[in-house]
Backbone as a printed PyTorch tensor [residue, N CA C, xyz], in Angstrom:
tensor([[[ 52.8200,  53.2750,  -9.5830],
         [ 51.4970,  53.2170,  -8.9940],
         [ 51.3440,  54.3750,  -8.0110]],

        [[ 50.1950,  55.0440,  -8.0360],
         [ 49.9410,  56.2010,  -7.1710],
         [ 49.7400,  55.7600,  -5.7300]],

        [[ 50.2730,  56.5670,  -4.8360],
         [ 50.0870,  56.2840,  -3.4140],
         [ 48.7060,  56.7410,  -2.9990]],

        [[ 48.3020,  56.3090,  -1.7860],
         [ 46.9970,  56.6920,  -1.2570],
         [ 46.8960,  58.2130,  -1.1280]],

        [[ 47.9870,  58.8590,  -0.6740],
         [ 48.0150,  60.3120,  -0.5040],
         [ 47.8270,  61.0120,  -1.8490]],

        [[ 48.5100,  60.5220,  -2.9080],
         [ 48.3720,  61.1280,  -4.2280],
         [ 46.9420,  61.0100,  -4.7500]],

        [[ 46.2990,  59.8490,  -4.5020],
         [ 44.9120,  59.6560,  -4.9240],
         [ 43.9920,  60.6510,  -4.2220]],

        [[ 44.2060,  60.8660,  -2.9200],
         [ 43.3760,  61.8170,  -2.1650],
         [ 43.5750,  63.2250,  -2.6990]],

        [[ 44.8360,  63.6160,  -2.9590],
         [ 45.1010,  64.9490,  -3.4960],
         [ 44.4320,  65.1210,  -4.8550]],

        [[ 44.5000,  64.0750,  -5.6890],
         [ 43.8660,  64.1200,  -7.0060],
         [ 42.3530,  64.2650,  -6.8540]],

        [[ 41.7400,  63.5480,  -5.9360],
         [ 40.3160,  63.6370,  -5.6800],
         [ 39.9310,  65.0400,  -5.2240]],

        [[ 40.7590,  65.6450,  -4.3330],
         [ 40.4930,  67.0050,  -3.8560],
         [ 40.5150,  68.0040,  -5.0080]],

        [[ 41.4590,  67.8320,  -5.9400],
         [ 41.5390,  68.7350,  -7.0880],
         [ 40.2900,  68.6170,  -7.9520]],

        [[ 39.8000,  67.3850,  -8.1420],
         [ 38.5790,  67.1850,  -8.9290],
         [ 37.4000,  67.8360,  -8.2250]],

        [[ 37.2870,  67.6630,  -6.9000],
         [ 36.1880,  68.2670,  -6.1480],
         [ 36.2300,  69.7870,  -6.2550]],

        [[ 37.4330,  70.3670,  -6.2020],
         [ 37.5450,  71.8140,  -6.3250],
         [ 37.1000,  72.2760,  -7.7060]],

        [[ 37.4780,  71.5480,  -8.7360],
         [ 37.0830,  71.9610, -10.0730],
         [ 35.5690,  71.8160, -10.2620]],

        [[ 34.9560,  70.8330,  -9.6290],
         [ 33.5060,  70.6950,  -9.6900],
         [ 32.8470,  71.8740,  -8.9890]],

        [[ 33.3760,  72.2600,  -7.8190],
         [ 32.8430,  73.4390,  -7.1200],
         [ 32.9710,  74.6870,  -7.9840]],

        [[ 34.0980,  74.8050,  -8.6810],
         [ 34.2770,  75.9530,  -9.5740],
         [ 33.2270,  75.9660, -10.6730]],

        [[ 32.8970,  74.7940, -11.1950],
         [ 31.8700,  74.7020, -12.2340],
         [ 30.5260,  75.1540, -11.6730]],

        [[ 30.1790,  74.6840, -10.4710],
         [ 28.9110,  75.0930,  -9.8550],
         [ 28.9040,  76.5930,  -9.5920]],

        [[ 30.0550,  77.1530,  -9.1930],
         [ 30.1390,  78.6060,  -8.9830],
         [ 29.8550,  79.3570, -10.2790]],

        [[ 30.3840,  78.8340, -11.4030],
         [ 30.1110,  79.4660, -12.6960],
         [ 28.6330,  79.4120, -13.0370]],

        [[ 27.9980,  78.2800, -12.7640],
         [ 26.5530,  78.1540, -13.0140],
         [ 25.8020,  79.2050, -12.2020]],

        [[ 26.1620,  79.3580, -10.9400],
         [ 25.4900,  80.3360, -10.0830],
         [ 25.7400,  81.7670, -10.5420]],

        [[ 26.9310,  82.0530, -11.0490],
         [ 27.2070,  83.3980, -11.5630],
         [ 26.3350,  83.6870, -12.7780]],

        [[ 26.1710,  82.6620, -13.6200],
         [ 25.3960,  82.8420, -14.8420],
         [ 23.8970,  82.9230, -14.5820]],

        [[ 23.3820,  82.1160, -13.6220],
         [ 21.9480,  82.0110, -13.4310],
         [ 21.4360,  82.6150, -12.1250]],

        [[ 22.3030,  83.1970, -11.3320],
         [ 21.8550,  83.8040, -10.0800],
         [ 22.4050,  83.0490,  -8.8870]],

        [[ 22.7390,  83.7900,  -7.8400],
         [ 23.4600,  83.3120,  -6.6660],
         [ 23.1220,  81.9570,  -6.1040]],

        [[ 21.8440,  81.5880,  -6.0200],
         [ 21.4890,  80.2990,  -5.4170],
         [ 20.7340,  79.4090,  -6.4050]],

        [[ 21.0770,  79.5100,  -7.6940],
         [ 20.4310,  78.6480,  -8.6860],
         [ 20.6790,  77.1860,  -8.3290]],

        [[ 21.9040,  76.8860,  -7.9000],
         [ 22.2730,  75.5450,  -7.4630],
         [ 23.0410,  75.7060,  -6.1570]],

        [[ 22.6760,  74.9380,  -5.1630],
         [ 23.3860,  74.9950,  -3.8870],
         [ 23.5010,  73.5970,  -3.3140]],

        [[ 24.4230,  73.4350,  -2.3720],
         [ 24.5950,  72.1400,  -1.7190],
         [ 23.4530,  71.9340,  -0.7450]],

        [[ 23.0110,  70.7010,  -0.6200],
         [ 21.9340,  70.3910,   0.3140],
         [ 22.2880,  70.7400,   1.7540]],

        [[ 23.5640,  70.7990,   2.0550],
         [ 24.0000,  71.1210,   3.4170],
         [ 24.1250,  72.6250,   3.6570]],

        [[ 24.0320,  73.4500,   2.6010],
         [ 24.1280,  74.9110,   2.7530],
         [ 22.8980,  75.4500,   3.4590]],

        [[ 23.1120,  76.4360,   4.2980],
         [ 21.9820,  77.0980,   4.9430],
         [ 21.6170,  78.3140,   4.1100]],

        [[ 20.5360,  78.1870,   3.3820],
         [ 20.0860,  79.2310,   2.4720],
         [ 18.7850,  79.8100,   3.0150]],

        [[ 18.6830,  81.1200,   3.0400],
         [ 17.4610,  81.7770,   3.4770],
         [ 16.7080,  82.2420,   2.2370]],

        [[ 15.6670,  81.4980,   1.8660],
         [ 14.8810,  81.8570,   0.7020],
         [ 13.8040,  82.8540,   1.1080]],

        [[ 13.7590,  83.9280,   0.4020],
         [ 12.7690,  84.9470,   0.6720],
         [ 11.9720,  85.1850,  -0.6100]],

        [[ 11.2820,  84.1310,  -1.0510],
         [ 10.5400,  84.1900,  -2.2950],
         [  9.1590,  84.7860,  -2.0780]],

        [[  8.7150,  85.4990,  -3.0880],
         [  7.3190,  85.9140,  -3.1140],
         [  6.4980,  84.6710,  -3.4400]],

        [[  5.3610,  84.5210,  -2.7930],
         [  4.5720,  83.3050,  -2.9900],
         [  3.1210,  83.6090,  -3.3360]],

        [[  2.5130,  82.6360,  -3.9840],
         [  1.0680,  82.6220,  -4.1850],
         [  0.5180,  81.7920,  -3.0330]],

        [[ -0.3920,  82.3110,  -2.2430],
         [ -0.8640,  81.5520,  -1.0720],
         [ -1.5010,  80.2170,  -1.4670]],

        [[ -1.2630,  79.2040,  -0.6410],
         [ -1.9720,  77.9440,  -0.8290],
         [ -3.4290,  78.1650,  -0.4380]],

        [[ -4.3510,  77.4000,  -1.0240],
         [ -5.7730,  77.6140,  -0.7450],
         [ -6.1940,  77.2180,   0.6740]],

        [[ -5.3910,  76.4300,   1.3620],
         [ -5.7350,  76.0300,   2.7240],
         [ -4.5020,  76.1080,   3.6150]],

        [[ -4.6630,  76.5820,   4.8590],
         [ -3.5190,  76.6350,   5.7790],
         [ -2.9190,  75.2550,   6.0620]],

        [[ -3.7500,  74.2160,   6.0750],
         [ -3.2320,  72.8750,   6.3740],
         [ -2.2390,  72.4050,   5.3130]],

        [[ -2.4210,  72.8110,   4.0620],
         [ -1.4610,  72.4570,   3.0250],
         [ -0.1290,  73.1420,   3.3010]],

        [[ -0.1770,  74.3880,   3.6800],
         [  1.0440,  75.1020,   4.0560],
         [  1.7530,  74.4360,   5.2200]],

        [[  0.9830,  74.0100,   6.2180],
         [  1.5660,  73.3000,   7.3540],
         [  2.2180,  71.9930,   6.8990]],

        [[  1.5830,  71.2920,   5.9700],
         [  2.0850,  69.9900,   5.5210],
         [  3.4040,  70.1070,   4.7680]],

        [[  3.5480,  71.1310,   3.9410],
         [  4.7660,  71.2540,   3.1370],
         [  5.8180,  72.1490,   3.7720]],

        [[  5.4860,  72.8380,   4.8490],
         [  6.4900,  73.6130,   5.5700],
         [  6.6700,  75.0440,   5.1070]],

        [[  5.9470,  75.4740,   4.1060],
         [  5.9020,  76.8950,   3.7350],
         [  4.5030,  77.1710,   3.2230]],

        [[  4.1360,  78.4210,   3.1820],
         [  2.7180,  78.7470,   3.0170],
         [  2.3960,  79.3810,   1.6840]],

        [[  2.9350,  78.7950,   0.6380],
         [  2.5900,  79.2770,  -0.6860],
         [  3.4600,  78.6740,  -1.7600]],

        [[  3.0040,  78.8060,  -2.9950],
         [  3.7640,  78.3550,  -4.1540],
         [  4.7190,  79.4830,  -4.5410]],

        [[  6.0260,  79.2370,  -4.5040],
         [  6.9820,  80.3100,  -4.8010],
         [  6.9290,  80.7400,  -6.2610]],

        [[  6.9250,  82.0520,  -6.4790],
         [  6.9430,  82.5760,  -7.8510],
         [  8.2970,  82.2710,  -8.4850]],

        [[  8.2790,  81.9630,  -9.7680],
         [  9.5150,  81.7270, -10.4990],
         [ 10.1380,  80.3710, -10.2350]],

        [[  9.4140,  79.4910,  -9.5700],
         [  9.9460,  78.1610,  -9.2430],
         [  8.9790,  77.0910,  -9.7450]],

        [[  9.4950,  75.8990,  -9.9040],
         [  8.6710,  74.7750, -10.3370],
         [  8.1420,  74.0550,  -9.1090]],

        [[  6.8670,  73.8220,  -9.1030],
         [  6.2100,  73.0750,  -8.0370],
         [  5.5160,  71.8950,  -8.7060]],

        [[  5.8490,  70.6870,  -8.2920],
         [  5.3240,  69.4950,  -8.9440],
         [  4.4260,  68.7360,  -7.9870]],

        [[  3.1870,  68.4970,  -8.3990],
         [  2.2740,  67.6720,  -7.6120],
         [  2.2870,  66.2750,  -8.2100]],

        [[  2.4640,  65.2970,  -7.3490],
         [  2.5450,  63.9140,  -7.7960],
         [  1.5060,  63.0890,  -7.0610]],

        [[  0.8610,  62.2080,  -7.7520],
         [ -0.1090,  61.3330,  -7.1060],
         [ -0.8580,  60.5130,  -8.1380]],

        [[ -1.6680,  59.6220,  -7.6440],
         [ -2.4540,  58.7590,  -8.5240],
         [ -3.4560,  59.5820,  -9.3240]],

        [[ -3.8720,  59.0120, -10.4360],
         [ -4.8910,  59.6450, -11.2660],
         [ -6.1480,  59.8760, -10.4310]],

        [[ -6.7040,  61.0770, -10.5280],
         [ -7.9510,  61.3730,  -9.8380],
         [ -7.8010,  61.7730,  -8.3810]],

        [[ -6.5570,  62.0180,  -7.9190],
         [ -6.3670,  62.3460,  -6.5000],
         [ -6.5010,  63.8410,  -6.2070]],

        [[ -6.6410,  64.6740,  -7.2410],
         [ -6.8920,  66.0930,  -7.0130],
         [ -5.7610,  67.0340,  -7.3850]],

        [[ -4.8090,  66.5810,  -8.1940],
         [ -3.6850,  67.4420,  -8.5820],
         [ -4.1680,  68.6470,  -9.4030]],

        [[ -5.0250,  68.3980, -10.3740],
         [ -5.5520,  69.4900, -11.1970],
         [ -6.4080,  70.4170, -10.3410]],

        [[ -7.2220,  69.8490,  -9.4910],
         [ -8.0770,  70.6350,  -8.5880],
         [ -7.2250,  71.5590,  -7.7190]],

        [[ -6.1760,  71.0100,  -7.1190],
         [ -5.2860,  71.8160,  -6.2830],
         [ -4.6040,  72.9050,  -7.1000]],

        [[ -4.1470,  72.5570,  -8.3010],
         [ -3.5090,  73.5450,  -9.1770],
         [ -4.4630,  74.6830,  -9.5150]],

        [[ -5.7110,  74.3500,  -9.7840],
         [ -6.6940,  75.3870, -10.1120],
         [ -7.0310,  76.2500,  -8.8980]],

        [[ -7.0440,  75.6660,  -7.7060],
         [ -7.2650,  76.4810,  -6.5050],
         [ -6.1090,  77.4550,  -6.2870]],

        [[ -4.8920,  77.0200,  -6.5860],
         [ -3.7420,  77.9260,  -6.5060],
         [ -3.8630,  79.0000,  -7.5870]],

        [[ -4.3700,  78.6260,  -8.7700],
         [ -4.6100,  79.6080,  -9.8330],
         [ -5.5980,  80.6720,  -9.3580]],

        [[ -6.6360,  80.2400,  -8.6810],
         [ -7.6260,  81.1880,  -8.1410],
         [ -6.9690,  82.1570,  -7.1630]],

        [[ -6.1090,  81.6370,  -6.2920],
         [ -5.3840,  82.4870,  -5.3350],
         [ -4.4580,  83.4600,  -6.0640]],

        [[ -3.8080,  82.9820,  -7.1120],
         [ -2.9090,  83.8310,  -7.8890],
         [ -3.6640,  84.9930,  -8.5350]],

        [[ -4.8030,  84.6810,  -9.1330],
         [ -5.6030,  85.7250,  -9.7930],
         [ -6.1280,  86.7360,  -8.7810]],

        [[ -6.4440,  86.2720,  -7.5630],
         [ -6.9110,  87.1870,  -6.5140],
         [ -5.7740,  88.0780,  -6.0140]],

        [[ -4.5910,  87.5070,  -5.8710],
         [ -3.4500,  88.2650,  -5.3360],
         [ -2.9090,  89.2670,  -6.3570]],

        [[ -2.9760,  88.9180,  -7.6340],
         [ -2.3960,  89.7560,  -8.6850],
         [ -3.4780,  90.1810,  -9.6800]],

        [[ -4.2570,  91.2160,  -9.3400],
         [ -5.2940,  91.6970, -10.2660],
         [ -4.6630,  92.0890, -11.6070]],

        [[ -5.3100,  91.7280, -12.6640],
         [ -4.7950,  92.0470, -13.9910],
         [ -3.8500,  90.9960, -14.5460]],

        [[ -3.4780,  90.0300, -13.7240],
         [ -2.5860,  88.9690, -14.2070],
         [ -3.3990,  87.8520, -14.8430]],

        [[ -2.6820,  86.9400, -15.4690],
         [ -3.3120,  85.7760, -16.0740],
         [ -2.5890,  84.5150, -15.6140]],

        [[ -3.2310,  83.3800, -15.8510],
         [ -2.6550,  82.0650, -15.5870],
         [ -2.6010,  81.3320, -16.9190]],

        [[ -1.4650,  80.6880, -17.1860],
         [ -1.3220,  79.8720, -18.3840],
         [ -1.5460,  78.4230, -17.9890]],

        [[ -2.5080,  77.7660, -18.6210],
         [ -2.8600,  76.3830, -18.3310],
         [ -2.5080,  75.5410, -19.5490]],

        [[ -1.4710,  74.7120, -19.4410],
         [ -1.0780,  73.8320, -20.5370],
         [ -1.8190,  72.5110, -20.3340]],

        [[ -2.7780,  72.2760, -21.2160],
         [ -3.6970,  71.1300, -21.0730],
         [ -3.2410,  69.9630, -21.9420]],

        [[ -2.1950,  69.2680, -21.4950],
         [ -1.6780,  68.1250, -22.2510],
         [ -2.6370,  66.9370, -22.1840]],

        [[ -3.4500,  66.8700, -21.1480],
         [ -4.4040,  65.7610, -20.9900],
         [ -5.6450,  65.9400, -21.8670]],

        [[ -5.9000,  67.1680, -22.2940],
         [ -7.1130,  67.4360, -23.0590],
         [ -8.3520,  67.4040, -22.1850]],

        [[ -8.1960,  67.7810, -20.9210],
         [ -9.3160,  67.6620, -19.9800],
         [ -9.7920,  68.9980, -19.4130]],

        [[ -9.3140,  70.1220, -19.9630],
         [ -9.7520,  71.4190, -19.4530],
         [-11.2560,  71.5630, -19.6500]],

        [[-11.9450,  71.8920, -18.5840],
         [-13.4010,  72.0290, -18.6130],
         [-13.7660,  73.4160, -18.0800]],

        [[-14.0870,  74.3160, -18.9930],
         [-14.3940,  75.6980, -18.6210],
         [-15.5050,  75.7790, -17.5800]],

        [[-16.5340,  74.9660, -17.7300],
         [-17.6480,  75.0060, -16.7780],
         [-17.2010,  74.6200, -15.3670]],

        [[-16.3650,  73.5980, -15.2610],
         [-15.8680,  73.1800, -13.9470],
         [-14.9860,  74.2670, -13.3390]],

        [[-14.1360,  74.8790, -14.1620],
         [-13.2580,  75.9450, -13.6820],
         [-14.0950,  77.1240, -13.1790]],

        [[-15.1460,  77.4750, -13.8960],
         [-16.0390,  78.5500, -13.4500],
         [-16.7470,  78.1710, -12.1470]],

        [[-17.1210,  76.8950, -11.9970],
         [-17.7600,  76.4180, -10.7710],
         [-16.8550,  76.6210,  -9.5640]],

        [[-15.5380,  76.5680,  -9.7890],
         [-14.5740,  76.7980,  -8.7050],
         [-14.4270,  78.2870,  -8.3740]],

        [[-15.1280,  79.1330,  -9.1220],
         [-15.0800,  80.5770,  -8.8570],
         [-13.9110,  81.2730,  -9.5260]],

        [[-13.4020,  80.6750, -10.5760],
         [-12.2470,  81.2370, -11.2820],
         [-12.7210,  81.9950, -12.5140]],

        [[-12.1940,  83.1940, -12.7010],
         [-12.5020,  84.0110, -13.8630],
         [-11.7910,  83.4080, -15.0770]],

        [[-12.5270,  82.6650, -15.8910],
         [-11.9190,  81.9610, -17.0210],
         [-11.4080,  82.9070, -18.1070]],

        [[-11.8320,  84.1700, -18.0850],
         [-11.3010,  85.1200, -19.0630],
         [ -9.8440,  85.4540, -18.7660]],

        [[ -9.3610,  85.0800, -17.5820],
         [ -7.9670,  85.3300, -17.1950],
         [ -7.1300,  84.0470, -17.2170]],

        [[ -7.7020,  82.9870, -17.7900],
         [ -6.9800,  81.7300, -17.9720],
         [ -6.6740,  81.5920, -19.4610]],

        [[ -5.4250,  81.4180, -19.8030],
         [ -5.0260,  81.1540, -21.1890],
         [ -4.7000,  79.6760, -21.2900]],

        [[ -5.3290,  78.9840, -22.2280],
         [ -5.1850,  77.5370, -22.3310],
         [ -4.4090,  77.1780, -23.5940]],

        [[ -3.3910,  76.3380, -23.4230],
         [ -2.6870,  75.7150, -24.5480],
         [ -3.1070,  74.2580, -24.5120]],

        [[ -3.8140,  73.8170, -25.5320],
         [ -4.2920,  72.4420, -25.5560],
         [ -3.4550,  71.6370, -26.5440]],

        [[ -2.2890,  71.2050, -26.0830],
         [ -1.3600,  70.4250, -26.8940],
         [ -0.6950,  69.3880, -26.0050]],

        [[ -0.3530,  68.2490, -26.5960],
         [  0.4020,  67.2630, -25.8320],
         [  1.7260,  66.9110, -26.5070]],

        [[  2.0820,  67.6240, -27.5500],
         [  3.3650,  67.4290, -28.2210],
         [  4.4220,  68.2070, -27.4320]],

        [[  5.3440,  67.4890, -26.8140],
         [  6.3430,  68.1070, -25.9360],
         [  7.1730,  69.1580, -26.6610]],

        [[  7.5540,  68.8980, -27.9050],
         [  8.3760,  69.8450, -28.6580],
         [  7.5930,  71.1290, -28.9340]],

        [[  6.3380,  70.9990, -29.3300],
         [  5.5130,  72.1840, -29.5970],
         [  5.3230,  73.0220, -28.3350]],

        [[  5.0400,  72.3710, -27.2200],
         [  4.8580,  73.0910, -25.9620],
         [  6.1500,  73.7970, -25.5730]],

        [[  7.2820,  73.1030, -25.7000],
         [  8.5790,  73.6970, -25.3810],
         [  8.8300,  74.9220, -26.2500]],

        [[  8.5570,  74.8160, -27.5480],
         [  8.7740,  75.9550, -28.4560],
         [  7.8490,  77.1190, -28.1290]],

        [[  6.6160,  76.8270, -27.7630],
         [  5.7100,  77.9070, -27.3590],
         [  6.2760,  78.6490, -26.1410]],

        [[  6.8510,  77.8890, -25.2130],
         [  7.3650,  78.5040, -23.9910],
         [  8.6780,  79.2450, -24.2000]],

        [[  9.6350,  78.6370, -24.9120],
         [ 10.9700,  79.2440, -25.0040],
         [ 11.2860,  79.8490, -26.3580]],

        [[ 10.4280,  79.6780, -27.3370],
         [ 10.6760,  80.2470, -28.6510],
         [ 11.2850,  79.2350, -29.6000]],

        [[ 11.5580,  79.6830, -30.8110],
         [ 12.1370,  78.8100, -31.8310],
         [ 13.5700,  79.2310, -32.1210]],

        [[ 14.3890,  78.2340, -32.3780],
         [ 15.8010,  78.4410, -32.6770],
         [ 16.1160,  77.8050, -34.0290]],

        [[ 16.9940,  78.4550, -34.7760],
         [ 17.4590,  77.8890, -36.0420],
         [ 18.9240,  78.2710, -36.2100]],

        [[ 19.7420,  77.2910, -36.4840],
         [ 21.1780,  77.5080, -36.6690],
         [ 21.8020,  78.2680, -35.5010]],

        [[ 21.3710,  77.9250, -34.2920],
         [ 21.9410,  78.5390, -33.0900],
         [ 21.4380,  79.9320, -32.7860]],

        [[ 20.4500,  80.4120, -33.5330],
         [ 19.9100,  81.7550, -33.3070],
         [ 18.4240,  81.6660, -33.0260]],

        [[ 17.9720,  82.4980, -32.1230],
         [ 16.5480,  82.5470, -31.8090],
         [ 15.8250,  83.2830, -32.9330]],

        [[ 14.8310,  82.6150, -33.5250],
         [ 14.1000,  83.2070, -34.6400],
         [ 12.6760,  83.6110, -34.2400]],

        [[ 12.2280,  83.1560, -33.0710],
         [ 10.9060,  83.5450, -32.5820],
         [ 10.9350,  83.5260, -31.0540]],

        [[ 10.3620,  84.5600, -30.4590],
         [ 10.3290,  84.6090, -29.0030],
         [  9.2320,  83.6970, -28.4770]],

        [[  9.4260,  83.2570, -27.2510],
         [  8.4520,  82.3860, -26.6200],
         [  7.6750,  83.1180, -25.5340]],

        [[  6.7300,  82.4230, -24.9720],
         [  5.9000,  82.9850, -23.9100],
         [  6.7520,  83.4070, -22.7180]],

        [[  7.7170,  82.5790, -22.3380],
         [  8.5650,  82.9200, -21.1900],
         [  9.3750,  84.1900, -21.4450]],

        [[  9.8520,  84.3830, -22.6770],
         [ 10.5610,  85.6210, -23.0240],
         [  9.6730,  86.8340, -22.7730]],

        [[  8.4130,  86.7050, -23.1530],
         [  7.4770,  87.8270, -23.0140],
         [  7.0960,  88.0640, -21.5520]],

        [[  7.0490,  86.9890, -20.7660],
         [  6.7820,  87.1470, -19.3320],
         [  7.9550,  87.8760, -18.6830]],

        [[  9.1770,  87.4550, -19.0130],
         [ 10.3750,  88.0770, -18.4500],
         [ 10.4580,  89.5400, -18.8650]],

        [[ 10.1170,  89.8400, -20.1150],
         [ 10.1600,  91.2210, -20.6180],
         [  9.0400,  92.0840, -20.0390]],

        [[  8.0350,  91.4390, -19.4450],
         [  6.9330,  92.1910, -18.8600],
         [  5.7920,  92.4900, -19.8190]],

        [[  5.8410,  91.9420, -21.0230],
         [  4.7520,  92.1920, -21.9730],
         [  3.5700,  91.2590, -21.7390]],

        [[  3.7930,  90.1640, -21.0180],
         [  2.7030,  89.2840, -20.5710],
         [  2.7350,  89.2580, -19.0490]],

        [[  1.5830,  89.3970, -18.4460],
         [  1.4960,  89.4100, -16.9830],
         [  0.9680,  88.0590, -16.5020]],

        [[  1.8040,  87.0330, -16.6590],
         [  1.4540,  85.6810, -16.2300],
         [  2.2330,  85.3860, -14.9600]],

        [[  1.5260,  85.0510, -13.8970],
         [  2.1780,  84.7550, -12.6140],
         [  2.2550,  83.2700, -12.3320]],

        [[  1.5010,  82.4530, -13.0760],
         [  1.4550,  81.0200, -12.8090],
         [  1.2680,  80.2710, -14.1160]],

        [[  2.0630,  79.2100, -14.2850],
         [  1.9110,  78.3090, -15.4230],
         [  1.6200,  76.9260, -14.8560]],

        [[  0.5330,  76.3330, -15.3100],
         [  0.1450,  74.9850, -14.8800],
         [  0.3230,  74.0570, -16.0700]],

        [[  1.0470,  72.9570, -15.8650],
         [  1.1780,  71.9190, -16.8750],
         [  0.4020,  70.7070, -16.3840]],

        [[ -0.6750,  70.3920, -17.0780],
         [ -1.5460,  69.2820, -16.6850],
         [ -1.5940,  68.2710, -17.8300]],

        [[ -0.8190,  67.3310, -17.8410],
         [  0.2230,  66.9790, -16.9120],
         [  1.4570,  66.5370, -17.6790]],

        [[  2.5670,  66.5140, -16.9830],
         [  3.8440,  66.1360, -17.5760],
         [  3.7760,  64.7430, -18.1920]],

        [[  3.0950,  63.8300, -17.5330],
         [  3.0010,  62.4460, -18.0050],
         [  2.2860,  62.3410, -19.3540]],

        [[  1.4890,  63.3310, -19.7140],
         [  0.7310,  63.2650, -20.9710],
         [  1.4340,  63.9450, -22.1410]],

        [[  2.5880,  64.5700, -21.8910],
         [  3.3500,  65.1280, -23.0000],
         [  4.0030,  63.9940, -23.7810]],

        [[  3.9290,  64.0830, -25.0810],
         [  4.4750,  63.0430, -25.9490],
         [  5.7600,  63.5690, -26.5800]],

        [[  6.8420,  62.8290, -26.3710],
         [  8.1350,  63.2370, -26.9300],
         [  8.2300,  62.8280, -28.3950]],

        [[  9.2150,  63.4030, -29.0790],
         [  9.4370,  63.0510, -30.4840],
         [  9.7780,  61.5700, -30.6180]],

        [[ 10.5560,  61.0420, -29.6820],
         [ 10.9240,  59.6220, -29.7310],
         [  9.6890,  58.7290, -29.6460]],

        [[  8.7300,  59.1110, -28.8000],
         [  7.4920,  58.3230, -28.7000],
         [  6.6940,  58.3910, -29.9940]],

        [[  6.6560,  59.5870, -30.6030],
         [  5.9090,  59.7370, -31.8490],
         [  6.5410,  58.9290, -32.9770]],

        [[  7.8710,  58.7890, -32.9400],
         [  8.5800,  58.1030, -34.0080],
         [  8.5970,  56.5870, -33.8530]],

        [[  8.1700,  56.0760, -32.7100],
         [  8.2110,  54.6340, -32.4820],
         [  7.1970,  53.9130, -33.3590]],

        [[  7.5610,  52.7370, -33.7430],
         [  6.6770,  51.8760, -34.5140],
         [  5.6340,  51.2690, -33.5740]],

        [[  4.4570,  51.0370, -34.0500],
         [  3.3780,  50.4650, -33.2380],
         [  3.8150,  49.1570, -32.6000]],

        [[  4.6020,  48.3520, -33.2930],
         [  5.0550,  47.0620, -32.7550],
         [  5.9950,  47.2300, -31.5750]],

        [[  6.6280,  48.4110, -31.4170],
         [  7.5440,  48.6690, -30.3030],
         [  6.8070,  49.0870, -29.0440]],

        [[  5.5670,  49.4750, -29.1810],
         [  4.8000,  49.9680, -28.0260],
         [  4.2560,  48.8240, -27.2060]],

        [[  4.2300,  49.0300, -25.9100],
         [  3.6860,  47.9930, -25.0150],
         [  2.2700,  48.3070, -24.6440]]])
């Protein structure tokens, strides 16, 4: 039977190997892709300004960071889409010549309402799909037998052939997974 000291040493070895794994992830994806919550990290991200200073005060920084995921959560009708579109307006103002990609999984994109908000709809690209697999393939491309056979929107953004500074997914809850599509009607609640 292992002594208490041996168990602690074994635990330390496991913790070290986990840290090594996280270090490998950071080497592969960039220095602070994953960090400990206790680490003091100085993020110096470029941001799209929030439409109101009070929102910046509420969240503790004054803009939506580029290249990061920002998730708005709340009850239906509380203004998540409205806020996202106001950030889109700020993005288009800050980056002339850029576009915004709006993934309309809800099927509720209303060009007239977007124009009423003062947004140049000619600079909004809309994907009106709620199939999660299709949306994923549009974004990251298609793969077959472990090889990429078609590039995705994100590949083109990274390569600089598309000048998209903001992607809005409206909304995650409305994307339908393959498992949901395959369910029998009797299994649904």
